[in-house]
Coordinates of C-alpha atoms and ligand atoms in Angstrom, one line a residue:
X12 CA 75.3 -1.9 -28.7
X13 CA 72.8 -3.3 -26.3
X14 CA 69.3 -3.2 -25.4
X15 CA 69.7 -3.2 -21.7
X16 CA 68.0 -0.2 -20.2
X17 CA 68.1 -1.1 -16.5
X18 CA 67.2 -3.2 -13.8
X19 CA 63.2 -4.5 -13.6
X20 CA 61.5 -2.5 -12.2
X21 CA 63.5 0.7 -11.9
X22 CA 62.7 3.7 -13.8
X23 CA 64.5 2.5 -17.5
X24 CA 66.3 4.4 -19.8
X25 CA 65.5 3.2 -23.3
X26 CA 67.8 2.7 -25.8
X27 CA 66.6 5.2 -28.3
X28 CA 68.1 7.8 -25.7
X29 CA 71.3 5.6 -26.3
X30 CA 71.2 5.2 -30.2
X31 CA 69.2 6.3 -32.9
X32 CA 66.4 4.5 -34.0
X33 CA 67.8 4.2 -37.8
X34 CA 70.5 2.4 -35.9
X35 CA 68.3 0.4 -33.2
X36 CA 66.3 -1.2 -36.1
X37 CA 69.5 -3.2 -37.3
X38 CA 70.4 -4.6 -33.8
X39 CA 68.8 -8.0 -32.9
X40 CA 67.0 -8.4 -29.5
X41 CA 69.2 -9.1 -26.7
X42 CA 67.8 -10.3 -23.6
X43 CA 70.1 -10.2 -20.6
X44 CA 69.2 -11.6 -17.3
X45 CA 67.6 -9.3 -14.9
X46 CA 67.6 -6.6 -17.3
X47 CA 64.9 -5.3 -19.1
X48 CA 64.8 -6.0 -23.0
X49 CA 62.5 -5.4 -25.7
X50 CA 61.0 -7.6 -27.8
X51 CA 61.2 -6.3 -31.3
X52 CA 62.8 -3.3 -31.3
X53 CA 62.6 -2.8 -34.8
X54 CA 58.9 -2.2 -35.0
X55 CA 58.2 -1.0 -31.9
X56 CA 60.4 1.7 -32.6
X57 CA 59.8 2.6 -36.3
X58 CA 59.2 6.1 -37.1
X59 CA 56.1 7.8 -37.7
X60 CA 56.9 7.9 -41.8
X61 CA 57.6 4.3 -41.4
X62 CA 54.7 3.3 -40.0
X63 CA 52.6 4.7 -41.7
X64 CA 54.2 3.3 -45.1
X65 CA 53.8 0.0 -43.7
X66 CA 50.6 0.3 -42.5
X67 CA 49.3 1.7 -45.4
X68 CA 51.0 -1.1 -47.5
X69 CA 49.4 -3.7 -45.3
X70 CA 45.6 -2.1 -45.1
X71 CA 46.1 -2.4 -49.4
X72 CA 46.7 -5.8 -49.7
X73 CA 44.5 -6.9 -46.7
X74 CA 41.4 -4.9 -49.1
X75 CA 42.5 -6.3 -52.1
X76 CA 42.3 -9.4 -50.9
X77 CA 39.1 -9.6 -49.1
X78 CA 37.6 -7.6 -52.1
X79 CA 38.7 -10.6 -54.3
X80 CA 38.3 -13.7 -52.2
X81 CA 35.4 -12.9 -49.7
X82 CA 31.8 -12.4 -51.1
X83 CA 30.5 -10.6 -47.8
X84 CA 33.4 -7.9 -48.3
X85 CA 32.9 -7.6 -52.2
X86 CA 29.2 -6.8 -51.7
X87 CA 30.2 -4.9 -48.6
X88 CA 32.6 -2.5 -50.4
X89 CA 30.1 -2.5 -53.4
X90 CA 27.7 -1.3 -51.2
X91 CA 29.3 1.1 -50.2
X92 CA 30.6 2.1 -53.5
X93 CA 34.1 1.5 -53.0
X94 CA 37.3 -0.8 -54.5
X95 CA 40.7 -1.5 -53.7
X96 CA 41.6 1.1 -56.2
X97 CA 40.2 3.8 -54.1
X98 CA 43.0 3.2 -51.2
X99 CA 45.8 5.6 -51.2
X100 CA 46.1 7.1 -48.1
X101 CA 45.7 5.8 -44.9
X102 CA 42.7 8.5 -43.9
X103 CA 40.9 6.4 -46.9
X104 CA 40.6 3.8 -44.5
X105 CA 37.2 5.9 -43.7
X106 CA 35.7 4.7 -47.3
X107 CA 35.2 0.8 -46.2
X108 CA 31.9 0.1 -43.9
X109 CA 32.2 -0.4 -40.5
X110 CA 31.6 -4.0 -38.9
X111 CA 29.9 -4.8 -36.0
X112 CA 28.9 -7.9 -33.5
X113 CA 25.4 -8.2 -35.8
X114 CA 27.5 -9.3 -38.8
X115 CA 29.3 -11.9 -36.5
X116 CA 26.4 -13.3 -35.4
X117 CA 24.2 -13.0 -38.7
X118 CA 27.1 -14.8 -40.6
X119 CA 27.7 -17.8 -37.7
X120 CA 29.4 -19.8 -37.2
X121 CA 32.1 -19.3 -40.1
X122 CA 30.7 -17.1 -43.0
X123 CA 33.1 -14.6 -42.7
X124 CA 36.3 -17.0 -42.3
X125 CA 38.6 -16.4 -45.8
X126 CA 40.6 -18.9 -45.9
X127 CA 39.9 -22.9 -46.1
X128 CA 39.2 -25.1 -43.1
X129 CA 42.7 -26.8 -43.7
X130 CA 44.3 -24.1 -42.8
X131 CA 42.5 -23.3 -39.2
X132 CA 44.3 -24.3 -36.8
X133 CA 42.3 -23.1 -33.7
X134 CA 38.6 -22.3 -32.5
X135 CA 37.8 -19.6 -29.6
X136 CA 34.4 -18.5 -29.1
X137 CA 32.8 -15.6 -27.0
X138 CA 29.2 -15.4 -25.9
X139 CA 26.7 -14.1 -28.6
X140 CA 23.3 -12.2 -27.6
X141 CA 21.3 -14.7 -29.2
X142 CA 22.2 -17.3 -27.3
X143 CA 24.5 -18.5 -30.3
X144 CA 28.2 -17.7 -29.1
X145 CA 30.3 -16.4 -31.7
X146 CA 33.0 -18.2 -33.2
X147 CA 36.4 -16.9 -33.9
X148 CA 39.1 -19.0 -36.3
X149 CA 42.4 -18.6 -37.1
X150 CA 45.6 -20.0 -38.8
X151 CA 48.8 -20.8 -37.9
X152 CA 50.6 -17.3 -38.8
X153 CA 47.0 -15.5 -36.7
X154 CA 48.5 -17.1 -33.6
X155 CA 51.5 -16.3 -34.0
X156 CA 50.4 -12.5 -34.8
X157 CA 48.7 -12.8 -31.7
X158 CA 51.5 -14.2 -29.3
X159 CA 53.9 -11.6 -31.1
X160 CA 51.6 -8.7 -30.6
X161 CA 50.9 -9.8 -26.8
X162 CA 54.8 -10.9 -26.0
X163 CA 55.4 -7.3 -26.9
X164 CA 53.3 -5.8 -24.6
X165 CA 54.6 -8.2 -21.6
X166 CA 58.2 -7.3 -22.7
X167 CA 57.6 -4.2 -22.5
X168 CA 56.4 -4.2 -18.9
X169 CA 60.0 -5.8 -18.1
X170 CA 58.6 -9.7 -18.4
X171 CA 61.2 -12.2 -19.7
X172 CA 62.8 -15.8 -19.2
X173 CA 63.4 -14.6 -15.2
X174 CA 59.8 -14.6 -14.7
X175 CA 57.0 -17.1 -13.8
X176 CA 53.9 -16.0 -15.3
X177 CA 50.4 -17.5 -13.9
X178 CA 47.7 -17.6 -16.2
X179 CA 44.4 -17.4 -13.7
X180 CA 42.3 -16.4 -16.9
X181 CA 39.4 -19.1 -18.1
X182 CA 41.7 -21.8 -20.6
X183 CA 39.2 -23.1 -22.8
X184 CA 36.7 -21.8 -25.5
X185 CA 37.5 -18.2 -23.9
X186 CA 41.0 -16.5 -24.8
X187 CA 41.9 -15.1 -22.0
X188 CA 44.5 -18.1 -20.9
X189 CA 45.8 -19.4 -23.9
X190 CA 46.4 -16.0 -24.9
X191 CA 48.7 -15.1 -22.4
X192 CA 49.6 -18.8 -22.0
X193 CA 51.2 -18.3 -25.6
X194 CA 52.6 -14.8 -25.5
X195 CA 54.4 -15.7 -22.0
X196 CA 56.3 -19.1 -23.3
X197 CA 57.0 -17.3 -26.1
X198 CA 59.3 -14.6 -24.0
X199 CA 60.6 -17.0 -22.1
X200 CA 58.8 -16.9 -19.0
X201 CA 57.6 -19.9 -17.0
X202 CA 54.0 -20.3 -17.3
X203 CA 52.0 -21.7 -14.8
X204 CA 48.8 -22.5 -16.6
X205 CA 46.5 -22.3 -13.2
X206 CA 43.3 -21.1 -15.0
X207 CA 40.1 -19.5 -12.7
X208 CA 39.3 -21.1 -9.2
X209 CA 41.1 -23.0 -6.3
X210 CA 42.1 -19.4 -4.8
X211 CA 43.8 -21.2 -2.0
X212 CA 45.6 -23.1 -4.4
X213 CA 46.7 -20.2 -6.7
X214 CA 48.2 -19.0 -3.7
X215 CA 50.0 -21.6 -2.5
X216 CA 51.8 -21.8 -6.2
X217 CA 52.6 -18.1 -6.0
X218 CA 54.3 -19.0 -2.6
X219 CA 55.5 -22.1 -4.3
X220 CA 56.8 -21.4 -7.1
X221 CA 57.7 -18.2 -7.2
X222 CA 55.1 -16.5 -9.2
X223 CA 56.6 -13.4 -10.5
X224 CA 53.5 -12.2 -12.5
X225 CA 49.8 -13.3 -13.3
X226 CA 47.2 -12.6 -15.7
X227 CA 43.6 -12.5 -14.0
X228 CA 40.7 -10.1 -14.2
X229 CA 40.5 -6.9 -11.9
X230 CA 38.2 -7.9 -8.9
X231 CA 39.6 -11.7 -9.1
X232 CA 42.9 -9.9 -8.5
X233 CA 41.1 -8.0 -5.5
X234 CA 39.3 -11.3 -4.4
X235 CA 43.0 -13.0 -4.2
X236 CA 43.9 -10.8 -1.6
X237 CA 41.4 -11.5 0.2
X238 CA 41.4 -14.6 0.4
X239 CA 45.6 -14.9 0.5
X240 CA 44.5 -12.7 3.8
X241 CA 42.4 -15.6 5.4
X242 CA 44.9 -17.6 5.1
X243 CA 47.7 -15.7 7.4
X244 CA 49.4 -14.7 3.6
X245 CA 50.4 -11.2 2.6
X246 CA 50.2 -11.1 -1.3
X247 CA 53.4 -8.1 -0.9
X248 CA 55.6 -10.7 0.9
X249 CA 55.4 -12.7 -2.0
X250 CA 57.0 -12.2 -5.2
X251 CA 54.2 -11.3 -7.2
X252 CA 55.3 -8.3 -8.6
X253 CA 53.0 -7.8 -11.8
X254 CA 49.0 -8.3 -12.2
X255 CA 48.1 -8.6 -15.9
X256 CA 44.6 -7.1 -15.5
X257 CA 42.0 -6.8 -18.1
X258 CA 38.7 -8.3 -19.6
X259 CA 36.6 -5.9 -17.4
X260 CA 36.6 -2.2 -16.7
X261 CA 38.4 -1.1 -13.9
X262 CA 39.5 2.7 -12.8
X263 CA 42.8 3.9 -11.3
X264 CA 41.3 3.9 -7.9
X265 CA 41.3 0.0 -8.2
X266 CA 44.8 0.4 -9.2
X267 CA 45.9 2.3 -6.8
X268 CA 44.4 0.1 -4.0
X269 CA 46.1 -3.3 -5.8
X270 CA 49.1 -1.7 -5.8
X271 CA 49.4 -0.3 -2.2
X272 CA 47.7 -3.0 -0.7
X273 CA 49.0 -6.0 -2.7
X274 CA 52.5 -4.7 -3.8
X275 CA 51.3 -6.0 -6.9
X276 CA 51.8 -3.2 -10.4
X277 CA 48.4 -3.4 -12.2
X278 CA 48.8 -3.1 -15.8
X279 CA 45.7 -2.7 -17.9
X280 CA 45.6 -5.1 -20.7
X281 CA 43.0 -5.3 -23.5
X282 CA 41.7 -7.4 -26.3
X283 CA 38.8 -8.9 -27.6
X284 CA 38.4 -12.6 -29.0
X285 CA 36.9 -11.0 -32.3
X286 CA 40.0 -9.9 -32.7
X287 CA 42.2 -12.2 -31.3
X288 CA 42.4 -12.4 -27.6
X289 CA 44.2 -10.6 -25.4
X290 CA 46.9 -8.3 -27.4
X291 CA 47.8 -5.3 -25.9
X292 CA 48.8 -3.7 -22.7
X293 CA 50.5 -0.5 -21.2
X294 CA 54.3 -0.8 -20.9
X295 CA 56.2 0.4 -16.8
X296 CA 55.1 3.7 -17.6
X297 CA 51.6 3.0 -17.4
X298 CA 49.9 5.4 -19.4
X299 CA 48.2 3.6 -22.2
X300 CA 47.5 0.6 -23.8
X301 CA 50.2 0.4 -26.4
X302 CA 48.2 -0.6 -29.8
X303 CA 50.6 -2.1 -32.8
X304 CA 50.1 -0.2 -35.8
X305 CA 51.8 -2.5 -37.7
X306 CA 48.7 -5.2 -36.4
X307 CA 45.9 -3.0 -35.6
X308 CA 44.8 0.7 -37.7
X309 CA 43.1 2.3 -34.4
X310 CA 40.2 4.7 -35.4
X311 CA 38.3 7.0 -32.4
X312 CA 35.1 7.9 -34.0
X313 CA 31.7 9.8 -32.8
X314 CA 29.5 7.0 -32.4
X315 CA 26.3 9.3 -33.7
X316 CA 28.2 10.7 -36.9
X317 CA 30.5 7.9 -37.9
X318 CA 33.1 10.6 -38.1
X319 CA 36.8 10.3 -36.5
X320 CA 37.9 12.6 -33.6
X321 CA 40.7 13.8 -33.1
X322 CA 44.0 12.9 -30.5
X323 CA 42.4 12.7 -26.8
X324 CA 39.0 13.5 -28.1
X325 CA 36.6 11.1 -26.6
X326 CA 35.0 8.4 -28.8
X327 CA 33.7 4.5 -29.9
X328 CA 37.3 2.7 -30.7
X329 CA 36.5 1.0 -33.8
X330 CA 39.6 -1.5 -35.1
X331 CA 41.1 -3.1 -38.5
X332 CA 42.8 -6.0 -38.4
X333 CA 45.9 -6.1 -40.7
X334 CA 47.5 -9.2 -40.4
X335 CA 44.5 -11.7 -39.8
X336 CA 44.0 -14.7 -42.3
X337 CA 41.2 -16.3 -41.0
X338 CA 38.5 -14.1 -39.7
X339 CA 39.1 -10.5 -41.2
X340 CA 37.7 -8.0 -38.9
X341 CA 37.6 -4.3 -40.6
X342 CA 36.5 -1.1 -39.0
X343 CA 35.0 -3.3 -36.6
X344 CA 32.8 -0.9 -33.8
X345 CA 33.8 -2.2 -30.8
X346 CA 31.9 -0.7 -28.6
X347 CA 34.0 0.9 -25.8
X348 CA 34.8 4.3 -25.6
X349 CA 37.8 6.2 -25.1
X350 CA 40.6 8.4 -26.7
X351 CA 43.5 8.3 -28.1
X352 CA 47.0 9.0 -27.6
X353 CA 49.3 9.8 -30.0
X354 CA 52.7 11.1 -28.9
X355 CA 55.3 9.1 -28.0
X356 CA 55.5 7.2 -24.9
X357 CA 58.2 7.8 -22.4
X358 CA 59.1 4.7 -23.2
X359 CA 59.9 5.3 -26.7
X360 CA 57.6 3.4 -28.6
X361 CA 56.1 5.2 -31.2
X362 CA 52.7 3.2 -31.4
X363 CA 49.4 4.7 -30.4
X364 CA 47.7 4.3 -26.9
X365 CA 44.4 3.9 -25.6
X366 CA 43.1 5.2 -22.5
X367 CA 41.0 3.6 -20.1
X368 CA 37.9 2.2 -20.8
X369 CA 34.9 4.9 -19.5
X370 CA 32.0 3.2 -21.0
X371 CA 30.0 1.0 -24.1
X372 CA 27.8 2.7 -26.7
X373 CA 26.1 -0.2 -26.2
X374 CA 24.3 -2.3 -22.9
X375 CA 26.4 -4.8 -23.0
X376 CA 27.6 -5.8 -19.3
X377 CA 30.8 -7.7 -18.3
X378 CA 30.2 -9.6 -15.5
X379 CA 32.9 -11.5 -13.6
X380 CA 35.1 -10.8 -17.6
X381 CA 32.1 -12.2 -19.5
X382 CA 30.1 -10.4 -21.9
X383 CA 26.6 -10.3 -21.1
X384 CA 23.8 -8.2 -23.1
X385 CA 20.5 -8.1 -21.5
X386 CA 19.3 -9.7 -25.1
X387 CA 20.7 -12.7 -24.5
X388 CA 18.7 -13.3 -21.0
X389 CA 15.8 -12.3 -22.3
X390 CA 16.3 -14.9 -25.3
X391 CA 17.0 -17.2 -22.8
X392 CA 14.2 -16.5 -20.5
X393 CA 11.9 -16.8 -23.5
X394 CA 12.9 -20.6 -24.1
X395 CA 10.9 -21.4 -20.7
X396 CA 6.9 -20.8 -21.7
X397 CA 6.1 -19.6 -18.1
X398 CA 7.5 -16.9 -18.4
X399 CA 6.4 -13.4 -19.1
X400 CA 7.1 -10.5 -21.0
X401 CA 9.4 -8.3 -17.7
X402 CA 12.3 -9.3 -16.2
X403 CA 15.2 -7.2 -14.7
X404 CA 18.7 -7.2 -14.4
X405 CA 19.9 -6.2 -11.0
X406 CA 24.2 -6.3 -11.1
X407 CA 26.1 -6.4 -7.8
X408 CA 29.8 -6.3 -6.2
X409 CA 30.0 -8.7 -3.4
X410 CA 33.5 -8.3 -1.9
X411 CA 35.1 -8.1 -5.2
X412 CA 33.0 -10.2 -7.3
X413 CA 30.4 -9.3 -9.3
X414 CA 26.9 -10.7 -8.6
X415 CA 24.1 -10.8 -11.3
X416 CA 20.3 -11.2 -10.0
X417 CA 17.5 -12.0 -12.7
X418 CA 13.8 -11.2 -11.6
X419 CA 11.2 -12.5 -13.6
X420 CA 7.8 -12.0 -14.3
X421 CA 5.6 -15.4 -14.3
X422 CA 2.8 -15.3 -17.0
X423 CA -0.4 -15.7 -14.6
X424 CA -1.3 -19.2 -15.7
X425 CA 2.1 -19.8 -15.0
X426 CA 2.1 -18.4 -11.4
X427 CA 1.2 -20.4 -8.2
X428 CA 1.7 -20.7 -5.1
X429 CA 3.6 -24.4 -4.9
X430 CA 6.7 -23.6 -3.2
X431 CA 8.4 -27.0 -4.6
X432 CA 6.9 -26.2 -8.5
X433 CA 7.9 -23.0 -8.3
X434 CA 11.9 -23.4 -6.7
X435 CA 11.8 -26.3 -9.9
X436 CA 11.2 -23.9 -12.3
X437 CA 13.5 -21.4 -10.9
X438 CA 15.9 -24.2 -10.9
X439 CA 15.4 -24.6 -14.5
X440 CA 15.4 -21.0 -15.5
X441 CA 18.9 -20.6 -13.5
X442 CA 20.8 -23.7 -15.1
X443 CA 19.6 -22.2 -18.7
X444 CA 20.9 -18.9 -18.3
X445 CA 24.1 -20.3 -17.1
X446 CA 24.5 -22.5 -19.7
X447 CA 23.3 -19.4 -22.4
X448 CA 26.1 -16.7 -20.6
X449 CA 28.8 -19.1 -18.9
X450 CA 28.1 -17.2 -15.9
X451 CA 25.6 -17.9 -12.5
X452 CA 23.2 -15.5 -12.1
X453 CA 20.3 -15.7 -9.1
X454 CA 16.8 -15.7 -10.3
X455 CA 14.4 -14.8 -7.9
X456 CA 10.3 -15.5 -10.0
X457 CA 7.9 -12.7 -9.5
X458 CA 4.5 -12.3 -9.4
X459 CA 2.9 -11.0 -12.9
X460 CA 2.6 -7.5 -12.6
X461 CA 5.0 -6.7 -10.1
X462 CA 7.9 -5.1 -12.0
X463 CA 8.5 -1.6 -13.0
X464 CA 7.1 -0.4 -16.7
X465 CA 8.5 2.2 -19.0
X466 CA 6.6 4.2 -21.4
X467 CA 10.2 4.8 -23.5
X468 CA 12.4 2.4 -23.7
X469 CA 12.7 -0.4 -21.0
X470 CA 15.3 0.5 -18.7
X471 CA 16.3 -3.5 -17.2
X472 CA 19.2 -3.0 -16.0
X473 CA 20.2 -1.7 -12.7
X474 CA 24.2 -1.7 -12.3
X475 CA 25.1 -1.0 -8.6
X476 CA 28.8 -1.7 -9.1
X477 CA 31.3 0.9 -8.4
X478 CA 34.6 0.7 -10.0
Ligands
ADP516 P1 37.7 -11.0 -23.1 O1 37.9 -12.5 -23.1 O2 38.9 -10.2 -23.0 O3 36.6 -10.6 -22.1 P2 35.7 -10.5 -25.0 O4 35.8 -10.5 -26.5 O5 34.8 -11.5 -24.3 O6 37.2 -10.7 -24.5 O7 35.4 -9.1 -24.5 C1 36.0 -7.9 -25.0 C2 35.5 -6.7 -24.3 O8 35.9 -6.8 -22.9 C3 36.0 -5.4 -24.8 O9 35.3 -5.0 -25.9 C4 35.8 -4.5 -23.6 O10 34.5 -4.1 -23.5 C5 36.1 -5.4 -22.4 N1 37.4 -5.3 -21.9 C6 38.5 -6.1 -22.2 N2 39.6 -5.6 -21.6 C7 39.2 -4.4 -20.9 C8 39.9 -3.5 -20.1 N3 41.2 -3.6 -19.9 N4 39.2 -2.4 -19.7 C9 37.9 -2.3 -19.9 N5 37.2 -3.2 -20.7 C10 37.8 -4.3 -21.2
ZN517 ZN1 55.2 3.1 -23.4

């Protein structure tokens, strides 16, 4: 009994039309060239029942560990008046406290790590708002949850040993590229570990080598094209056949023009370095980010009440982490909002999907992938003593890139009208925030007095993207 369900990119036929999933769980993976195959059957496929007995197994002994090996979660779940004991059902997941990026940065850089130093094996970090990035751990067996959960997803789009996979996400403190860096070797696909930059070049190894899929954001996707267009190159001539797009939001109208334009499939992939990196994605069908209940319980909850919605009811996602060893994340608020999905995918898998991302309960802003809050400029700004009290954000889309423009008001003992001291400190003020955000912004000094004022609350951003 095989697994084979087709040729890439035709419509499949999945093999639970072909056998019954008691049946598909005792059959080993079995990748045939060309052919599409899926990763771990077993799982992916798993009844409902199943599921949720694992789940449910796996959320117990994830609490009753934290609850007797982490202070923060003991006085956490004391707080909130609650033990391990109190976990029988998987809708009792709503008893434990919610997390959110506040704890991560009040406990930096490793208070909430569980397990000892000797057994980290790896360090990401993402931005923080105070300045302070936040630092994310993990062990040997995290990495491998990670590349498993992600290999999955990329299997699932029809990615295997045929394909060359080229990693255009930052490699480094971010997760984007080694994320996908992992999860690709580990399906067998070529990597071509190109990281952000050298356009020209990232072309010229698509051409080269045969670049069969590649992991960038969105707009840099967009911004390929155009540049592969300077050049005399169509990016549909080529065989780039897959964009692994995520790290930003983006709307099917994007899509749509990547695909027609570029001959390139978008898929919408999603994670977040608090919990990992990059872990999910939709599968051909693209209708969902596939989330692993075996590695993730997915909650949709009102972001006022606390309280979950239901199937395709609009909501903050908030995620526990049932596998991690290092950094536990639980009921973590993640900001974003958008539903869920819970019927089963034409594609058979019986895991839960996301739709896209509409929006943040929050003001954080994702420039170029990166997480910017307006807290964190106005920290920075702060460092420098000329400045003043206003300053606005003012967010762009050049082409395809985004563009972020700090005005700032000069204290009046600050403000003067020496060209050369003033394009110094402006100088100054611009190196510091890209050091503080890891990404450029222009800052253009203003003169006290000059920006808007709010009698509510300050309104300092001004997004002008469209996506
Ligand atoms: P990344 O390295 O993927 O940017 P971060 O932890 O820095 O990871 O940022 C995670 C945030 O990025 C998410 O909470 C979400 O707001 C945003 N994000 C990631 N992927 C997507 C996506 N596909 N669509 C919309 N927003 C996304
Ligand atoms: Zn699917």
């Amino acid at each position: 009994m095989v697994f084979i369900v087709g040729a890439r990119s035709k419509k499949h036929y999945m093999l639970h039309a072909i056998i019954p999933h008691s049946a598909a769980r005792n059959f080993p993976l079995l990748t045939v060239a060309g052919l599409l195959a899926v990763w771990n059957p077993k799982v992916e496929f798993m009844p409902q029942q199943e599921l949720d007995e694992l789940q449910l197994k796996l959320l117990k002994t994830m609490v009753y560990r934290l609850y007797n090996f982490s202070s923060f979660y003991k006085e956490r779940m004391n707080a909130a008046n609650v033990t391990p004991d109190d976990i029988h059902t998987l809708a009792d997941v709503t008893k434990l406290p919610f997390m959110t990026k506040k704890d991560l940065r009040e406990y930096y850089p490793d208070r909430l790590f569980t397990v000892p130093r000797r057994e980290i094996v790896r360090y990401h970090a993402s931005s923080g708002t105070t300045g302070k990035p936040t630092i994310v751990a993990y062990t040997r067996s995290d990495i491998e949850m990670w590349s498993e959960s992600l290999a999955r997803a990329l299997s699932s789009i029809g990615l295997g040993p045929d394909d060359v996979v080229q990693v255009a996400n930052t490699y480094g403190l971010f997760t984007g590229g080694l994320g996908f860096h992992y999860a690709a070797e580990k399906i067998g696909a070529a990597v071509v570990p190109a990281s952000t930059g050298n356009t020209e070049r990232q072309i010229q190894m698509i051409q080269d080598l045969g670049v069969t899929a590649m992991a960038a954001t969105p707009s840099y996707m967009m911004y390929l094209g155009e540049v592969a267009e300077k050049m005399g190159v169509s990016i549909k001539d080529t065989t780039l056949k897959y964009g692994l797009l995520g790290a930003e939001p983006w709307s099917d109208k994007m899509r749509d023009r990547i695909q027609e334009w570029l001959g390139v499939t978008g898929i919408n992939c999603f994670g977040a370095s608090e919990l990992a990196g990059p872990l999910w994605s939709e599968c051909d069908h693209q209708c969902g980010i596939h989330i692993w209940r075996d590695i993730c319980l997915l909650e949709i909850i009102d972001p006022e009440t606390g309280e979950q919605v239901g199937p395709g009811e609009r909501g903050e996602m908030v995620l526990t982490m049932l596998q991690k060893e290092a950094f536990p994340i639980v009921r973590y608020r993640m900001g974003d909002i958008t539903t869920m999905e819970t019927e089963k995918c034409a594609c058979g898998r019986t895991h839960p999907r996301i739709s896209r991302i509409t929006g943040r309960v929050d003001d954080m802003l994702i420039i170029r992938g990166i997480n910017v809050f307006p807290s964190q400029v106005e920290y920075c700004l702060h460092t420098n003593p000329e400045v003043g009290n206003e300053f606005q954000i003012l967010v762009d889309r050049k082409g395809y890139m985004d563009e972020m423009m700090v005005k700032v008001e000069l204290k009046p003992e600050a403000f003067t009208d020496n060209i050369l001291e003033l394009n110094a400190l402006r100088e100054r003020i611009s190196s510091r925030l890209k050091s503080s955000l890891n990404v450029g912004a222009k800052v253009e000094l203003v003169a006290p007095g000059t920006l808007p004022r709010f009698e509510g609350k300050a309104k300092r951003v001004v997004d002008r993207r469209e996506i």
